[in-house]
Short mmCIF file of C-alpha atoms and ligand atoms in Angstrom, two decimals:
data_model
loop_
_atom_site.label_atom_id
_atom_site.label_comp_id
_atom_site.label_asym_id
_atom_site.label_seq_id
_atom_site.Cartn_x
_atom_site.Cartn_y
_atom_site.Cartn_z
CA MET L 1 3.54 -47.87 -5.57
CA ASP L 2 5.38 -45.00 -3.98
CA ARG L 3 2.93 -42.11 -3.61
CA LYS L 4 4.29 -38.65 -4.25
CA GLY L 5 2.00 -35.66 -3.94
CA ILE L 6 0.86 -33.92 -7.12
CA LEU L 7 0.82 -30.15 -7.39
CA ILE L 8 -2.54 -29.01 -8.80
CA VAL L 9 -3.47 -25.57 -10.02
CA VAL L 10 -7.15 -24.70 -10.18
CA SER L 11 -8.26 -21.60 -12.06
CA GLY L 12 -11.67 -20.53 -13.26
CA PHE L 13 -13.96 -17.62 -13.92
CA SER L 14 -15.21 -15.54 -11.05
CA GLY L 15 -18.64 -17.14 -10.52
CA SER L 16 -17.54 -20.61 -11.67
CA GLY L 17 -18.02 -21.95 -8.16
CA LYS L 18 -14.41 -23.11 -7.84
CA GLY L 19 -14.11 -21.95 -4.22
CA THR L 20 -17.10 -24.02 -3.11
CA LEU L 21 -15.84 -26.96 -5.15
CA MET L 22 -12.42 -26.86 -3.43
CA LYS L 23 -13.97 -26.60 0.04
CA GLU L 24 -16.15 -29.63 -0.67
CA LEU L 25 -13.24 -31.65 -2.10
CA LEU L 26 -11.17 -30.96 1.01
CA SER L 27 -13.96 -31.78 3.41
CA ARG L 28 -14.65 -35.11 1.65
CA TYR L 29 -10.99 -36.14 1.37
CA PRO L 30 -9.08 -34.35 4.14
CA ASP L 31 -6.24 -36.89 4.18
CA THR L 32 -5.62 -36.68 0.45
CA TYR L 33 -5.54 -32.95 -0.23
CA ALA L 34 -3.98 -29.79 1.18
CA LEU L 35 -5.06 -26.31 0.08
CA SER L 36 -2.34 -23.69 -0.12
CA ILE L 37 -3.12 -20.31 1.44
CA SER L 38 -1.78 -17.39 -0.58
CA ALA L 39 -0.28 -14.16 0.65
CA THR L 40 -1.85 -10.95 -0.65
CA THR L 41 -1.53 -7.20 -0.25
CA ARG L 42 -5.25 -6.63 -0.82
CA LYS L 43 -7.40 -5.72 2.16
CA PRO L 44 -9.59 -8.44 3.71
CA ARG L 45 -13.22 -8.47 2.58
CA GLU L 46 -16.02 -8.72 5.08
CA GLY L 47 -15.96 -12.18 6.68
CA GLU L 48 -12.40 -13.02 5.60
CA GLU L 49 -9.85 -13.98 8.23
CA ASP L 50 -6.08 -13.67 8.22
CA GLY L 51 -4.56 -17.14 7.79
CA ARG L 52 -7.83 -18.68 6.52
CA GLU L 53 -8.64 -17.14 3.11
CA TYR L 54 -5.27 -15.41 2.77
CA PHE L 55 -2.30 -14.15 4.71
CA PHE L 56 -2.99 -10.43 4.52
CA ILE L 57 0.35 -8.63 4.49
CA SER L 58 1.78 -5.22 3.56
CA LYS L 59 3.47 -4.42 0.26
CA ASP L 60 6.74 -4.15 2.15
CA GLU L 61 6.42 -7.62 3.67
CA PHE L 62 5.38 -9.02 0.29
CA GLU L 63 8.44 -7.57 -1.42
CA LYS L 64 10.67 -9.06 1.30
CA MET L 65 9.15 -12.50 0.64
CA ILE L 66 9.90 -12.10 -3.08
CA ALA L 67 13.51 -11.08 -2.35
CA LYS L 68 14.07 -14.07 -0.05
CA GLY L 69 12.67 -16.53 -2.61
CA GLU L 70 9.85 -17.48 -0.24
CA LEU L 71 7.20 -17.50 -2.98
CA ILE L 72 6.82 -20.15 -5.68
CA GLU L 73 5.14 -17.58 -7.91
CA TYR L 74 3.41 -14.24 -7.60
CA ALA L 75 1.34 -12.00 -9.81
CA LYS L 76 -0.16 -8.56 -9.76
CA TYR L 77 -3.93 -8.69 -10.18
CA VAL L 78 -6.00 -5.49 -10.12
CA GLU L 79 -3.34 -3.39 -8.30
CA ASN L 80 -2.56 -6.01 -5.65
CA TYR L 81 0.07 -8.67 -5.25
CA TYR L 82 -0.89 -12.32 -4.78
CA GLY L 83 1.65 -15.10 -4.20
CA THR L 84 2.05 -18.72 -3.15
CA PRO L 85 4.28 -19.36 -0.10
CA ARG L 86 6.86 -22.04 -0.86
CA ALA L 87 7.38 -23.73 2.54
CA TYR L 88 3.84 -25.10 3.00
CA VAL L 89 3.61 -26.45 -0.55
CA GLU L 90 6.95 -28.26 -0.38
CA GLN L 91 6.23 -29.71 3.06
CA LYS L 92 2.79 -31.10 2.07
CA LEU L 93 4.09 -32.57 -1.21
CA LYS L 94 6.79 -34.34 0.79
CA GLU L 95 4.09 -35.77 3.07
CA GLY L 96 2.44 -37.27 -0.04
CA LYS L 97 -0.52 -34.88 -0.14
CA ASP L 98 -1.93 -33.54 -3.38
CA VAL L 99 -1.55 -29.79 -2.99
CA ILE L 100 -4.08 -27.42 -4.54
CA LEU L 101 -3.34 -23.84 -5.54
CA GLU L 102 -6.36 -21.73 -6.42
CA ILE L 103 -4.68 -19.06 -8.55
CA GLU L 104 -5.08 -17.14 -11.79
CA ILE L 105 -3.53 -17.98 -15.14
CA GLN L 106 -0.25 -15.98 -15.03
CA GLY L 107 0.62 -17.74 -11.76
CA ALA L 108 -0.55 -21.10 -13.12
CA LEU L 109 1.87 -20.93 -16.05
CA LYS L 110 4.76 -19.84 -13.81
CA VAL L 111 4.14 -22.75 -11.44
CA ARG L 112 4.18 -25.22 -14.30
CA LYS L 113 7.54 -23.84 -15.43
CA SER L 114 9.19 -24.40 -12.05
CA PHE L 115 7.29 -27.64 -11.28
CA PRO L 116 6.91 -29.41 -14.65
CA GLY L 117 4.59 -32.16 -13.33
CA THR L 118 1.92 -29.64 -12.26
CA LEU L 119 -1.64 -30.56 -13.20
CA LEU L 120 -3.64 -27.58 -14.51
CA LEU L 121 -7.43 -27.62 -14.12
CA PHE L 122 -9.86 -24.97 -15.33
CA VAL L 123 -13.34 -24.73 -13.79
CA THR L 124 -16.16 -23.30 -15.88
CA PRO L 125 -19.94 -23.08 -15.58
CA PRO L 126 -21.85 -24.96 -18.33
CA SER L 127 -22.43 -21.81 -20.39
CA ALA L 128 -21.79 -18.07 -20.62
CA GLN L 129 -25.49 -17.41 -19.86
CA GLU L 130 -25.17 -19.43 -16.69
CA LEU L 131 -22.05 -17.50 -15.61
CA LYS L 132 -23.82 -14.18 -16.06
CA ALA L 133 -26.91 -15.45 -14.24
CA ARG L 134 -24.75 -16.58 -11.31
CA LEU L 135 -22.97 -13.22 -11.08
CA VAL L 136 -26.27 -11.32 -11.21
CA GLY L 137 -27.94 -13.79 -8.85
CA ARG L 138 -25.35 -13.26 -6.10
CA GLY L 139 -27.01 -9.89 -5.61
CA THR L 140 -23.85 -8.56 -3.95
CA GLU L 141 -22.24 -6.86 -6.93
CA THR L 142 -23.13 -3.72 -8.83
CA MET L 143 -23.77 -3.88 -12.59
CA ASP L 144 -20.33 -2.24 -13.09
CA VAL L 145 -18.57 -5.00 -11.14
CA ILE L 146 -20.52 -7.65 -13.04
CA ARG L 147 -19.46 -6.06 -16.31
CA SER L 148 -15.80 -6.02 -15.29
CA ARG L 149 -15.98 -9.68 -14.14
CA MET L 150 -17.50 -10.58 -17.53
CA ASP L 151 -14.66 -8.65 -19.25
CA ARG L 152 -12.12 -10.52 -17.19
CA ALA L 153 -13.88 -13.83 -18.02
CA CYS L 154 -13.49 -13.05 -21.75
CA GLU L 155 -9.74 -12.59 -21.23
CA GLU L 156 -9.41 -15.72 -19.11
CA ALA L 157 -11.34 -17.77 -21.66
CA GLU L 158 -8.49 -17.12 -24.13
CA GLY L 159 -6.11 -19.03 -21.83
CA MET L 160 -8.27 -22.10 -21.25
CA ASP L 161 -6.42 -24.34 -23.67
CA SER L 162 -3.18 -24.08 -21.65
CA TYR L 163 -4.94 -26.21 -19.03
CA ASP L 164 -4.90 -30.02 -18.94
CA TYR L 165 -8.58 -30.48 -18.08
CA LEU L 166 -11.77 -28.46 -18.22
CA ILE L 167 -14.09 -29.11 -15.32
CA VAL L 168 -17.70 -28.16 -16.08
CA ASN L 169 -19.33 -27.23 -12.80
CA ASP L 170 -22.97 -28.11 -13.36
CA ASN L 171 -23.77 -30.06 -10.25
CA LEU L 172 -21.59 -29.66 -7.14
CA ASP L 173 -21.86 -33.25 -5.95
CA SER L 174 -20.93 -34.95 -9.22
CA CYS L 175 -18.35 -32.30 -10.06
CA VAL L 176 -16.42 -32.95 -6.82
CA GLU L 177 -16.28 -36.67 -7.59
CA GLU L 178 -15.19 -36.01 -11.17
CA LEU L 179 -12.42 -33.75 -9.93
CA HIS L 180 -11.27 -36.36 -7.42
CA GLU L 181 -11.21 -39.08 -10.10
CA ILE L 182 -9.23 -36.93 -12.53
CA ILE L 183 -6.61 -36.11 -9.90
CA GLN L 184 -6.35 -39.66 -8.57
CA GLY L 185 -6.11 -40.98 -12.13
CA GLU L 186 -3.09 -38.74 -12.64
CA HIS L 187 -1.13 -40.74 -10.07
CA HIS L 188 -1.09 -43.65 -12.55
CA ARG L 189 0.57 -41.71 -15.38
CA SER L 190 3.81 -43.49 -16.27
CA PHE L 191 5.96 -40.36 -16.03
CA ARG L 192 4.90 -40.02 -12.37
CA ASN L 193 6.07 -43.56 -11.59
CA LYS L 194 9.64 -43.63 -12.85
CA ALA L 195 11.04 -45.15 -9.63
CA PHE L 196 8.48 -47.98 -9.70
CA MET L 197 9.30 -48.77 -13.35
CA LYS L 198 13.04 -48.74 -12.68
CA ASP L 199 12.67 -51.13 -9.71
CA ILE L 200 10.42 -53.59 -11.51
CA ARG L 201 12.74 -53.64 -14.54
CA GLU L 202 15.72 -54.42 -12.33
CA ASP L 203 13.81 -57.06 -10.35
CA LEU L 204 12.63 -58.73 -13.57
CA LYS L 205 16.18 -58.96 -14.89
CA ARG L 206 17.43 -60.37 -11.58
CA LEU L 207 14.61 -62.93 -11.30
CA LYS L 208 15.05 -64.03 -14.90
CA GLY L 209 18.56 -65.23 -14.01
CA GLU L 210 17.40 -67.16 -10.92
CA ASP L 211 15.81 -70.62 -10.98
P1 LIG M 301 -9.58 -12.33 -4.98
O1 LIG M 301 -9.06 -10.95 -4.71
O2 LIG M 301 -10.92 -12.31 -5.66
O3 LIG M 301 -9.56 -13.19 -3.73
O4 LIG M 301 -8.56 -13.04 -6.01
C1 LIG M 301 -8.27 -12.47 -7.23
C2 LIG M 301 -7.56 -13.47 -8.13
O5 LIG M 301 -6.25 -13.78 -7.62
C3 LIG M 301 -8.27 -14.83 -8.28
O6 LIG M 301 -8.28 -15.18 -9.65
C4 LIG M 301 -7.41 -15.77 -7.47
O7 LIG M 301 -7.48 -17.10 -7.97
C5 LIG M 301 -6.03 -15.16 -7.70
N1 LIG M 301 -5.05 -15.57 -6.69
C6 LIG M 301 -5.26 -15.85 -5.38
N2 LIG M 301 -4.11 -16.22 -4.80
C7 LIG M 301 -3.14 -16.17 -5.74
C8 LIG M 301 -1.74 -16.47 -5.75
O8 LIG M 301 -1.12 -16.85 -4.75
N3 LIG M 301 -1.08 -16.29 -6.92
C9 LIG M 301 -1.71 -15.88 -8.06
N4 LIG M 301 -0.97 -15.78 -9.16
N5 LIG M 301 -3.03 -15.61 -8.10
C10 LIG M 301 -3.75 -15.75 -6.95
#
């Protein structure tokens, strides 16, 4: 079967552990997946590196990328722009890689409009209590920040049913395998294998006429 890459959008609450999950998926299956790096106008946080977590660019540069059509989608999130560069995504899909975008819901829905075969996955902790405990347990955020993340989680929870799958992140190890199985299972969907079906139909007709 001809293997075309699938475009996958992963969203999830802050504190859902989606970042760790993606890192683990990529380190286990480096030949299967490629992770897109977004461009953003927000300032790097401590420990972040340009070209690794994000491409950190100015508002001016970002607006130029929009004008030139160099972004698949972009969104404004808490006063900053975030967007997905087109060239990398298209190149990796062509190479047959499954390309992962870790983006929020407005972007997710825009991507699905321009790439109708996009697979949308939403990562959630097993419960609301667990999410709050994880945010508090990080120990890096003030109570105000935790409250605003919980507010944001309430909003995001309203959009969960636009996604194709919910991934409950209870245990990292089993969750990575579940994610991998869901994505690889997608390759077998009939609508993703139109060329194969066309060929086999034609071959069957031809062979039927031969002795
Ligand atoms: P943070 O500032 O915490 O790194 O990211 C804030 C939010 O922006 C997260 O929900 C993240 O998934 C989302 N985000 C990151 N990159 C992109 C992007 O390229 N496009 C969109 N629409 N959202 C993004």
